[in-house]
Coordinates of C-alpha atoms in Angstrom, one line a residue:
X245 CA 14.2 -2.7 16.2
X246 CA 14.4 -0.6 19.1
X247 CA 14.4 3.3 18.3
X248 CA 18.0 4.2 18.9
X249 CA 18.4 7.3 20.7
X250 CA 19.9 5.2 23.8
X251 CA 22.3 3.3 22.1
X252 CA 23.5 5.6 19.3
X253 CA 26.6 6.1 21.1
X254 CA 27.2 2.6 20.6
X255 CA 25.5 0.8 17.8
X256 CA 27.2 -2.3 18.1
X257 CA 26.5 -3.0 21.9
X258 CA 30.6 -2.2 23.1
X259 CA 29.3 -1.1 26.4
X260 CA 27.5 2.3 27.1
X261 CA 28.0 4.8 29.4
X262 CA 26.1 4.3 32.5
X263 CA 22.4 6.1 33.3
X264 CA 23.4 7.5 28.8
X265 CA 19.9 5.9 27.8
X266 CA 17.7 8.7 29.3
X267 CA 19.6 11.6 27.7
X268 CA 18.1 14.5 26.1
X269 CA 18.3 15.2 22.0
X270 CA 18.9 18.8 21.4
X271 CA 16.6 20.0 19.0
X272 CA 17.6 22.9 16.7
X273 CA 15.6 24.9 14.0
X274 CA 18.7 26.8 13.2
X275 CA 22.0 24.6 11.2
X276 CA 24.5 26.4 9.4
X277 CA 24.6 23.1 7.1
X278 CA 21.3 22.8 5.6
X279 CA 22.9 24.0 1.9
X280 CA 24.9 21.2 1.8
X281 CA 21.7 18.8 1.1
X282 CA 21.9 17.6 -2.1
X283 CA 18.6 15.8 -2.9
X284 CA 19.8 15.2 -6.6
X285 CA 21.8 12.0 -5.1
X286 CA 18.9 11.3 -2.8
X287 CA 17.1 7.6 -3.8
X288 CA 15.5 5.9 -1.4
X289 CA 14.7 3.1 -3.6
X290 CA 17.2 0.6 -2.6
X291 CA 17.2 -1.6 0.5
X292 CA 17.9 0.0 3.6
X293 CA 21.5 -1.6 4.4
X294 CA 24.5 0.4 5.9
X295 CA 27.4 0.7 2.9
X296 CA 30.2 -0.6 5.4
X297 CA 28.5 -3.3 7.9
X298 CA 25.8 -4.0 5.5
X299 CA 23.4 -4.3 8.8
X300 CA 19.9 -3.2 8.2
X301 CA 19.3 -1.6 11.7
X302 CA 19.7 1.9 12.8
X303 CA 20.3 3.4 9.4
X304 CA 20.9 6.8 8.7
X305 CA 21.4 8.6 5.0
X306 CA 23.6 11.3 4.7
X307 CA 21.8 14.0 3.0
X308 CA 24.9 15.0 1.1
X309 CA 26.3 12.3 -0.6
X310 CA 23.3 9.8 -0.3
X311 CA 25.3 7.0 1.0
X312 CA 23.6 5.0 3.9
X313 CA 25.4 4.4 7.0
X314 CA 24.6 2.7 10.9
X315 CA 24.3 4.5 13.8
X316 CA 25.1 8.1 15.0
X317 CA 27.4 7.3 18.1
X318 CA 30.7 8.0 18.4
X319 CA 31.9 4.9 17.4
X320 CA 29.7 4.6 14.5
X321 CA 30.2 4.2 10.6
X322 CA 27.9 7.9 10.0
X323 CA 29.9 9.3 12.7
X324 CA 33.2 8.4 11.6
X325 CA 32.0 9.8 7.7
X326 CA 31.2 12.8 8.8
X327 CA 34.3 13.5 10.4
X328 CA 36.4 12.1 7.1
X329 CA 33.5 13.4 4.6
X330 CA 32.8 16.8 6.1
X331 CA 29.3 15.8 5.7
X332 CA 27.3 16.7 8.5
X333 CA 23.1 16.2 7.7
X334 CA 21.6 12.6 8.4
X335 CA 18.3 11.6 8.0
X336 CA 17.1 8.0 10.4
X337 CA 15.2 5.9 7.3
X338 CA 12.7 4.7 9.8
X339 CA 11.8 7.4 12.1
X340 CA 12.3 10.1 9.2
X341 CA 14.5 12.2 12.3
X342 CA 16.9 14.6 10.8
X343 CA 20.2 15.1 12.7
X344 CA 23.6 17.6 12.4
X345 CA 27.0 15.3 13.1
X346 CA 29.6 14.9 14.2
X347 CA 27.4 17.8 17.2
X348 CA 24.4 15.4 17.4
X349 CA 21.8 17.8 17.6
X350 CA 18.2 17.0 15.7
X351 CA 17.3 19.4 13.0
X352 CA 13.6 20.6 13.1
X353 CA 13.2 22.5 9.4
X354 CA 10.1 22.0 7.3
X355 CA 12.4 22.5 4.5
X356 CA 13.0 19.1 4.8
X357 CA 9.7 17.7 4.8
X358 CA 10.0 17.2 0.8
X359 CA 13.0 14.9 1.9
X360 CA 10.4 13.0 4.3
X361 CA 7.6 13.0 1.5
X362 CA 9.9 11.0 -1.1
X363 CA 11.3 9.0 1.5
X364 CA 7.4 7.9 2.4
X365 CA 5.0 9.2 0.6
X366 CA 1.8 9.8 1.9
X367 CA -1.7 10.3 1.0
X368 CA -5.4 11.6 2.8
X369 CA -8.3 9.8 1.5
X370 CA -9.8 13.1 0.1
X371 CA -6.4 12.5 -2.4
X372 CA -7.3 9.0 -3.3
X373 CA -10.3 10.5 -4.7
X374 CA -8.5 13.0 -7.0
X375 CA -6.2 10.7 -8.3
X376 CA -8.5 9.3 -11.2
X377 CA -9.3 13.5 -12.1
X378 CA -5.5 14.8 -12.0
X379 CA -4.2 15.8 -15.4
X380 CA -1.3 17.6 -14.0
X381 CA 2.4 16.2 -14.9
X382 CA 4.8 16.8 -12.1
X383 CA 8.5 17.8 -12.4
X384 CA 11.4 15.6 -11.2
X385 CA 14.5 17.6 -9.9
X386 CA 16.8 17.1 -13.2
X387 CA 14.1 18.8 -15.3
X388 CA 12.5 15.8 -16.3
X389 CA 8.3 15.4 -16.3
X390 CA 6.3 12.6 -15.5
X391 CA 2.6 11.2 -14.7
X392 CA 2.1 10.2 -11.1
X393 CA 0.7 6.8 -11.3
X394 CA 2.3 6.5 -14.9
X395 CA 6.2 6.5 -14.5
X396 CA 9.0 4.3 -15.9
X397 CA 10.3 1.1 -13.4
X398 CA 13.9 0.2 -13.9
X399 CA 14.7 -3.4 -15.0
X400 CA 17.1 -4.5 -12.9
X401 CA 18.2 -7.2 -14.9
X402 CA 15.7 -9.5 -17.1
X403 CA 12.4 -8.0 -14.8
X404 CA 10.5 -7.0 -17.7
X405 CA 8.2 -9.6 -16.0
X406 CA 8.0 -8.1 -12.6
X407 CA 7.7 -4.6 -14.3
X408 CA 4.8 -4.9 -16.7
X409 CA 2.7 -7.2 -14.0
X410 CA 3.5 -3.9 -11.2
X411 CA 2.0 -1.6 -13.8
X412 CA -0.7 -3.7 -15.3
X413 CA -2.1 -4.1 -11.1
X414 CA -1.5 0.3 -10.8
X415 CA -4.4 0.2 -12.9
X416 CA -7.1 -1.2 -10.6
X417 CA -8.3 1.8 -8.6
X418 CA -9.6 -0.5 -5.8
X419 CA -6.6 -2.9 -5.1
X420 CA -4.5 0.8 -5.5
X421 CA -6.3 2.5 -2.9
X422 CA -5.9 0.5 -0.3
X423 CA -2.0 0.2 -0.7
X424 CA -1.9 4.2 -1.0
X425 CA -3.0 3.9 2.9
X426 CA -0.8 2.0 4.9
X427 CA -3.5 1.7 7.8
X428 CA -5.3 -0.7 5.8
X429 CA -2.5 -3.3 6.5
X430 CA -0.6 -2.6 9.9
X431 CA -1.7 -5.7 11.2
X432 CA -0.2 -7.6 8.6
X433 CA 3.1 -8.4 9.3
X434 CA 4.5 -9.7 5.8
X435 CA 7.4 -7.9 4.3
X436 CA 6.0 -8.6 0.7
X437 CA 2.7 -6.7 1.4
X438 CA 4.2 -3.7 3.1
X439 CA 7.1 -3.8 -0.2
X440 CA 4.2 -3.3 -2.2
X441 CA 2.6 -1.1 -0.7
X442 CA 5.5 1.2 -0.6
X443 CA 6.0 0.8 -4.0
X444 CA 2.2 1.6 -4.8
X445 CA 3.1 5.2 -3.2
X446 CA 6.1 5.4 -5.1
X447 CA 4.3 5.2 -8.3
X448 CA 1.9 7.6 -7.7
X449 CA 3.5 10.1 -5.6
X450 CA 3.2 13.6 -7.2
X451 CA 6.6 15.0 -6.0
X452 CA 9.4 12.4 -6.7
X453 CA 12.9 13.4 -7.2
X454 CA 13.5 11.5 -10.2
X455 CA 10.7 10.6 -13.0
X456 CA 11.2 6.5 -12.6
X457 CA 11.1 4.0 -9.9
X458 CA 13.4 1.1 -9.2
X459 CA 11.2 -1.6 -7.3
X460 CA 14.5 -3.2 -5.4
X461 CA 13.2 -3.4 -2.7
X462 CA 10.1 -5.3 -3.4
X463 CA 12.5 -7.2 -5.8
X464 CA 13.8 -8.4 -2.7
X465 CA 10.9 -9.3 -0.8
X466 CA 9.5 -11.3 -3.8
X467 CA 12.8 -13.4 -3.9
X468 CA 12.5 -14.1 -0.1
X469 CA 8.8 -15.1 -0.3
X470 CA 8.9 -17.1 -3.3
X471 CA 11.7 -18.8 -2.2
X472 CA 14.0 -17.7 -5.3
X473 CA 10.9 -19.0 -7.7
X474 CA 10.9 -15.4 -9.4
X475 CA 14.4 -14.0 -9.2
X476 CA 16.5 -11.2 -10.9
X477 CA 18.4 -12.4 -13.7
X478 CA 16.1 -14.8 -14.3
X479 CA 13.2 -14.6 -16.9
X480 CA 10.0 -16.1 -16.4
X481 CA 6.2 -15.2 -17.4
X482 CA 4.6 -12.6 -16.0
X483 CA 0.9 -14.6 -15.9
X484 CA 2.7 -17.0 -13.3
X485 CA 4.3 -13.9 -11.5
X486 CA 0.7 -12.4 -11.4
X487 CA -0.8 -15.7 -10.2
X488 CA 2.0 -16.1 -7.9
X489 CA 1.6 -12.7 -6.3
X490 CA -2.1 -12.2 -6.0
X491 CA -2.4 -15.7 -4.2
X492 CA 0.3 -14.9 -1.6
X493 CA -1.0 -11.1 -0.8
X494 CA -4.6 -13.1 -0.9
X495 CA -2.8 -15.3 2.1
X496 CA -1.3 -12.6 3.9
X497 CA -3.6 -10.1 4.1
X498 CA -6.6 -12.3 5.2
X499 CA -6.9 -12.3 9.3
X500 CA -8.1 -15.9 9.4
X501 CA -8.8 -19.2 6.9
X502 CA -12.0 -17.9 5.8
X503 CA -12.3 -13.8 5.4
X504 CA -11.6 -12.6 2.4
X505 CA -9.2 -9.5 1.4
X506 CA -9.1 -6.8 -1.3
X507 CA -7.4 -9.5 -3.6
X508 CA -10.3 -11.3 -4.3
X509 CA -12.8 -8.8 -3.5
X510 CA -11.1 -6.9 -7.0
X511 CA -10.9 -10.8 -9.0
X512 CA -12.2 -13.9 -7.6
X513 CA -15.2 -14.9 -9.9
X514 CA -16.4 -18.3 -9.9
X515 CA -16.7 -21.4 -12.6
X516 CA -19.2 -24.1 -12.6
X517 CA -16.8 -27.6 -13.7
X518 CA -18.4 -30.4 -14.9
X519 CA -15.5 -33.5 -15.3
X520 CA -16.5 -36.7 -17.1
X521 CA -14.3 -39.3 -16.9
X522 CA -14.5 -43.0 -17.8
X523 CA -14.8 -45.6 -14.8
X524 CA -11.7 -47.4 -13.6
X525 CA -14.0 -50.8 -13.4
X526 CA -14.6 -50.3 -17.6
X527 CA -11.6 -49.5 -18.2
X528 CA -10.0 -52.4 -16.8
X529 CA -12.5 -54.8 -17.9
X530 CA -12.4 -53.5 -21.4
X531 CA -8.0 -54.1 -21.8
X532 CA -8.6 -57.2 -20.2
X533 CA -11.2 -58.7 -22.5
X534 CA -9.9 -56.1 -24.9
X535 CA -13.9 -56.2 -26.3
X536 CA -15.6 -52.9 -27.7
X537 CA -18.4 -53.3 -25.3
X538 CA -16.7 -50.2 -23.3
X539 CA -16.3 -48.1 -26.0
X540 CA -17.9 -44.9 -25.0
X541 CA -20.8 -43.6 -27.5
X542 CA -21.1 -39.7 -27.2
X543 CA -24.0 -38.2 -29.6
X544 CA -24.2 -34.3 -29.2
X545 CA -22.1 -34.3 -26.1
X546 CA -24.7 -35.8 -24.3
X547 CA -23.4 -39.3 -23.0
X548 CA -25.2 -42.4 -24.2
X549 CA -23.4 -45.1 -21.9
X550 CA -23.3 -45.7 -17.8
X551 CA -19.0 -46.2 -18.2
X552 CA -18.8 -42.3 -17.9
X553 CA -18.5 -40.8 -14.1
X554 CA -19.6 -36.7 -14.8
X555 CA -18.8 -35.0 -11.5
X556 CA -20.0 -30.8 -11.4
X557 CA -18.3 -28.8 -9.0
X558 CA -17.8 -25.0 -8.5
X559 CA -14.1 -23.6 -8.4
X560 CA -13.3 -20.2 -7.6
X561 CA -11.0 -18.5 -10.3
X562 CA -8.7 -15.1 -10.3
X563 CA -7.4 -15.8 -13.9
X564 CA -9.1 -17.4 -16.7
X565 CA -6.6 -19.3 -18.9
X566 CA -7.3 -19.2 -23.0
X567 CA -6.5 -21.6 -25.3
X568 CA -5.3 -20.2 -28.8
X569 CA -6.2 -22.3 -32.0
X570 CA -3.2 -23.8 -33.5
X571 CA -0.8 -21.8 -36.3
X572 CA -1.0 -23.1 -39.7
X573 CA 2.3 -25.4 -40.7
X574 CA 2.5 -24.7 -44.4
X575 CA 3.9 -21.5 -45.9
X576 CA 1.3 -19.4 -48.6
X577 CA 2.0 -18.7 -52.1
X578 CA 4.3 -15.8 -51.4
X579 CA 6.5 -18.0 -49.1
X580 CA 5.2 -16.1 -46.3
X581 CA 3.9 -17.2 -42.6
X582 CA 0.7 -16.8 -42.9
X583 CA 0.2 -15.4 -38.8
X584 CA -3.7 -16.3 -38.3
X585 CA -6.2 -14.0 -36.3
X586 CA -9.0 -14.9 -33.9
X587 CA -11.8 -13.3 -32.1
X588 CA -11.6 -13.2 -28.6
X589 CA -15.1 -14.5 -28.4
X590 CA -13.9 -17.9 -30.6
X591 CA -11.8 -18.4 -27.8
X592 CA -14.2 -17.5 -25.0
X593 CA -16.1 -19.7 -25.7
X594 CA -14.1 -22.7 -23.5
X595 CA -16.4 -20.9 -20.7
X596 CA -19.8 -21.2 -22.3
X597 CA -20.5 -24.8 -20.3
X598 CA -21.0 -26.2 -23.9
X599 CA -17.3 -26.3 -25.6
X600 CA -15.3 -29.5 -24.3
X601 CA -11.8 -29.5 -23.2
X602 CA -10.0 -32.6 -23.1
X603 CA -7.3 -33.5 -20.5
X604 CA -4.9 -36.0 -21.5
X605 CA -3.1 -36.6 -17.8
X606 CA -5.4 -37.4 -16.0
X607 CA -7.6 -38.2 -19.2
X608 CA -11.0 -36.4 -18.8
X609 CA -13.4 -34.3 -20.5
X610 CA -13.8 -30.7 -18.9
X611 CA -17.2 -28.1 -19.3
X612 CA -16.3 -24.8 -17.9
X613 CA -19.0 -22.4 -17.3
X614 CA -19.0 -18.8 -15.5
X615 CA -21.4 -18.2 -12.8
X616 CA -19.7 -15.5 -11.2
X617 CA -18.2 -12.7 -12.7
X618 CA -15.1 -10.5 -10.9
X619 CA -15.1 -6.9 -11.2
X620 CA -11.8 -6.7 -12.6
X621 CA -11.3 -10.1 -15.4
X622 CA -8.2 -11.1 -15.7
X623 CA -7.3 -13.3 -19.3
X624 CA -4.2 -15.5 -20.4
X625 CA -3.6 -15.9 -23.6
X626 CA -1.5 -19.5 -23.5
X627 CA 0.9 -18.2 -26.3
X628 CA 3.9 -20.7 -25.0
X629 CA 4.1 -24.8 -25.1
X630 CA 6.8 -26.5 -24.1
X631 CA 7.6 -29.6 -25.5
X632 CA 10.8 -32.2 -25.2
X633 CA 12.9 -30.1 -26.8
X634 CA 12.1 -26.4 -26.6
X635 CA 9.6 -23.7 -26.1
X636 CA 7.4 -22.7 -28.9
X637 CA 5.3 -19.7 -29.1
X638 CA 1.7 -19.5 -31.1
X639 CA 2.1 -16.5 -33.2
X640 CA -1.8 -15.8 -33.4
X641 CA -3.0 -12.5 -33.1
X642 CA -6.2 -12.5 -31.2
X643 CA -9.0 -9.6 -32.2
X644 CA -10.2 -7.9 -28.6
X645 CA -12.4 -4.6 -28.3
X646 CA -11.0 -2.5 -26.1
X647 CA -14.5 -1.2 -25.0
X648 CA -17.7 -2.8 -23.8
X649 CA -16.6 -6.2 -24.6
X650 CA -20.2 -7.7 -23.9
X651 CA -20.1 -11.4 -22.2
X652 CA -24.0 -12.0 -22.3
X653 CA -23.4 -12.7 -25.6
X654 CA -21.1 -15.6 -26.0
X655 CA -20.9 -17.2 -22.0
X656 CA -24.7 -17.9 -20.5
X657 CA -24.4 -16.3 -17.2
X658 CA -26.8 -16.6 -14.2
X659 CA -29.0 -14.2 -13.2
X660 CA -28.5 -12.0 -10.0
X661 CA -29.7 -13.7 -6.9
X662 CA -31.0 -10.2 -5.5
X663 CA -33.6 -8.4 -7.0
X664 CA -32.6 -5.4 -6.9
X665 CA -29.3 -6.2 -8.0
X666 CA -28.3 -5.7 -12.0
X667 CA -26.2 -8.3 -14.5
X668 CA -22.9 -6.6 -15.4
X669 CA -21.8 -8.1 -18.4
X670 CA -19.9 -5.5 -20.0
X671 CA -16.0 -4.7 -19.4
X672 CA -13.5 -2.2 -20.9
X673 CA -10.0 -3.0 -21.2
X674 CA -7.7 -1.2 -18.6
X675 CA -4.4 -3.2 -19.1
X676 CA -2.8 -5.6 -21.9
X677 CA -0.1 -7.4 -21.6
X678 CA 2.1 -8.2 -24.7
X679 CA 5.2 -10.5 -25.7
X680 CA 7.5 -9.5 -28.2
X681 CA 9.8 -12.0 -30.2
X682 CA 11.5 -15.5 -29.5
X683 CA 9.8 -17.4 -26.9
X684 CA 13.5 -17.8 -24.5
X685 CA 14.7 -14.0 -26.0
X686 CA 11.6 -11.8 -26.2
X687 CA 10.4 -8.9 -24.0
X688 CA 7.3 -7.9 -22.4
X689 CA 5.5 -4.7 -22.4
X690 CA 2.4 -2.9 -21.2
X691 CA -0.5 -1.1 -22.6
X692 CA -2.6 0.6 -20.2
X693 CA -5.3 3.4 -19.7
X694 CA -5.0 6.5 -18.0
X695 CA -8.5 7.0 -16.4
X696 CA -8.2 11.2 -16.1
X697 CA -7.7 11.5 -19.5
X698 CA -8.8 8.1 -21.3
X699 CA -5.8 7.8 -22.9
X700 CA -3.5 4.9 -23.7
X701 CA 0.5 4.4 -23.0
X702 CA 2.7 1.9 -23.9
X703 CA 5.1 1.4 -20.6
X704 CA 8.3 -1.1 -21.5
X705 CA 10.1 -0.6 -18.2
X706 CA 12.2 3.3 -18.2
X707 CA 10.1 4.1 -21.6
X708 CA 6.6 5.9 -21.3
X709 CA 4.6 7.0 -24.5
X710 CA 1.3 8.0 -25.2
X711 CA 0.0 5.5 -28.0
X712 CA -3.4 5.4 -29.9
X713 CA -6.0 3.1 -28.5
X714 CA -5.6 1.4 -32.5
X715 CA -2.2 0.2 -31.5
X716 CA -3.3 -1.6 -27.9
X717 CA -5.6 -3.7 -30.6
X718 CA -2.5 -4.8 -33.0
X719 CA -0.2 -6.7 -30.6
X720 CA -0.1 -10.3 -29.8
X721 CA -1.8 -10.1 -26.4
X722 CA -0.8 -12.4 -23.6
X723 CA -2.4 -11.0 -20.7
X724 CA -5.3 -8.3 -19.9
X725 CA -7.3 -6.7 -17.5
X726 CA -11.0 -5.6 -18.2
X727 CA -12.8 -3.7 -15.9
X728 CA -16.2 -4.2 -15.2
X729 CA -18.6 -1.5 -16.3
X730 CA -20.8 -0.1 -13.3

């Protein structure tokens, strides 16, 4: 995309005027039209694409009415509406020029520079650090207020998914931080990272027209990347949009096969597997001769018999996945579900290198063990099966502290390899993801903490409350962040 001062006068390539490309843009402080800007129509949250030729190169936004057009020659579609509209201000949405048509002058006003901030927001490192300490609401334009960092997303159409994922991931201060600077990423030349970076400055940008955000855009780039995996219209879960997401930034941030990026810098921790599985010679033998002898003979989880092949490996891990103890079938006296309850550290457990997990394709027996912690832990509750005939959901509420949730005490961990260096065991709960009713028709929201003031909201895509730290504890989790303790 060249810039387009040379061809403005013809956007479309009909043949320019000889020796036009090295003319001079008048530049003008004074323009008897700058009250007709209306930035109460002004949203720059939807893709960049001319209204009338629907092209996505040279655009302009007419400050009055909002629309987007192509070009500002005289055969193009801002040209002409200017003429027919009486609307005269246009703003280029990539080199953030302001210019007066149908006279084609550029307008230099720092009146406008507001215009330029909510089209892309910007922010100085000394703000990054200020961001944790702000208490301040900001004021949209219709009177509304709002949190940076802590506004409403539209849901565009069954993106509940999308939403509560983008504001569970606004929460680590780390992985935030380096979006808020778009430096950090110029090299990278995929459309999905820069989409979410520009959403990350959305969020937290202190002087936005409107109190919400519509992530379209990055909407967009998410159906192009996934290849129309994760579409709008379409429900899905959000622990496969997370898993989905943070692999593919993982993929296009990194310069080469083996750096690393902020990705798993934030989550990758590490498991210790060990897989025991019978040998193919045994089990042959034993439905041929269909003898016992085979048979394997486990006292104490501690195998008895040479027919078992145990292979240990490590695995790096961004998620860990729990399993939830099965619902009761049978109603109680009152005729009531009785909806069990767990503690998180029952279920924790899978990760003490102790519980078994059986596999039943291929059929194995899995020890999982963590020797790595991440500084941010990311947990799944697997509330949904699927089985021949429909989804189900487990109903089980699962008990969680939503501080210093201590893992010393129920996962054996390693000790630091550095001397110096110190065991941090202990998390606090910075985001939890929650499902609400029938496994195909339910809705997701979002609990999450606001680190200036240490308070919670609920966020459920426009609506934003302030909520009591009791309530995070009473919903049927399905995902959450913990972050560790330093």
């Amino acid at each position: 995309e060249e810039e387009d001062d040379e061809d403005e006068d013809d956007p479309y390539g009909l043949g320019s005027t000889p020796g036009r490309s090295n003319r001079q843009v008048e530049v003008r402080r004074d323009c008897p039209y700058l009250d007709t800007v209306n930035r109460q129509v002004l949203d720059f949250d939807f893709e960049k694409f001319c209204s009338v030729s629907l092209s996505n190169l040279n655009v302009y936004a007419c400050l009055v009415c909002g629309k987007y057009y192509q070009g500002r020659g005289k055969k193009s579609h801002a040209y002409t509406h200017s003429l027919e509209a009486g609307h005269h201000v246009y703003i280029n949405l990539r080199t953030e020029k302001v210019y007066c048509l149908p006279d084609g002058y550029e307008i230099n006003d720092p009146s406008l520079d507001d215009i330029r901030h909510v089209l892309y927001p910007r922010f100085s490192r000394e703000q990054l650090e200020q961001l944790d300490k702000n208490k301040h609401w900001s004021r949209a334009l219709d009177g509304s207020d709002y949190l940076p960092g802590m506004v409403g997303l539209n849901n565009i159409q069954k993106t509940d998914f999308v939403n509560v994922t983008i504001q569970s991931l606004m929460r680590i201060t780390p992985l935030r931080n380096f979006f808020l600077i778009p430096e950090n990423y110029q090299h990278c030349r995929s459309q999905l990272v820069h989409r979410f970076g520009e959403l990350t400055r959305k969020i937290w940008h202190a002087r936005n027209f409107k109190g919400q955000v519509s992530p379209h855009e990055f909407l967009q780039a998410v159906m192009k990347a996934s290849k129309k995996r994760f579409r709008i219209g379409v429900q899905c879960e959000p622990v496969e949009f997370m898993s989905w997401l943070l692999n593919t930034l993982h993929a296009d941030l990194r310069t080469s096969k083996k750096s690393s990026s902020i990705i798993h810098k934030c989550f990758q921790g590490e498991l210790e597997v060990v897989k025991e599985t019978q040998s193919k010679a045994i089990s042959e033998k034993k439905e041929s001769d269909g003898e016992q002898n085979g048979a394997l003979k486990i006292t104490d989880g501690q195998v008895e018999n040479n027919n078992v092949a145990a292979e240990t490996y490590r695995m790096p891990f961004l998620m860990l996945g729990l399993d939830l103890p099965e619902p009761p079938l049978f109603k109680d006296v009152m005729e009531k579900n009785i909806i069990p309850q767990v503690p998180l550290f029952n279920i924790l457990k899978k990760f003490d290198g102790e519980m078994v997990t059986t596999t039943v394709r291929p059929p194995a027996r899995m020890r999982y063990r963590v020797i790595k912690l991440p500084q941010y832990l990311i947990l799944h509750m697997r509330r949904f099966t699927k089985n021949n005939f429909f989804r189900e959901k487990n109903p089980t509420l699962v008990n969680f502290p939503v501080k210093n949730l201590e893992l010393k005490d129920y996962i054996p961990l390693p000790a630091p390899t550095k001397e110096n260096e110190k065991l941090r065991t202990k998390y606090d709960l910075i985001a939890n993801v929650v499902h609400d009713g029938k496994p195909d028709e339910g809705f997701y929201r979002v609990f999450v903490q606001r680190k200036s003031e240490e308070l919670w909201y609920e966020m459920q895509d426009l609506h934003v409350s302030e909520t009591l730290p009791q309530m995070v504890a009473l919903s049927e989790a399905y995902m959450q962040i913990y972050e560790q303790q330093q």
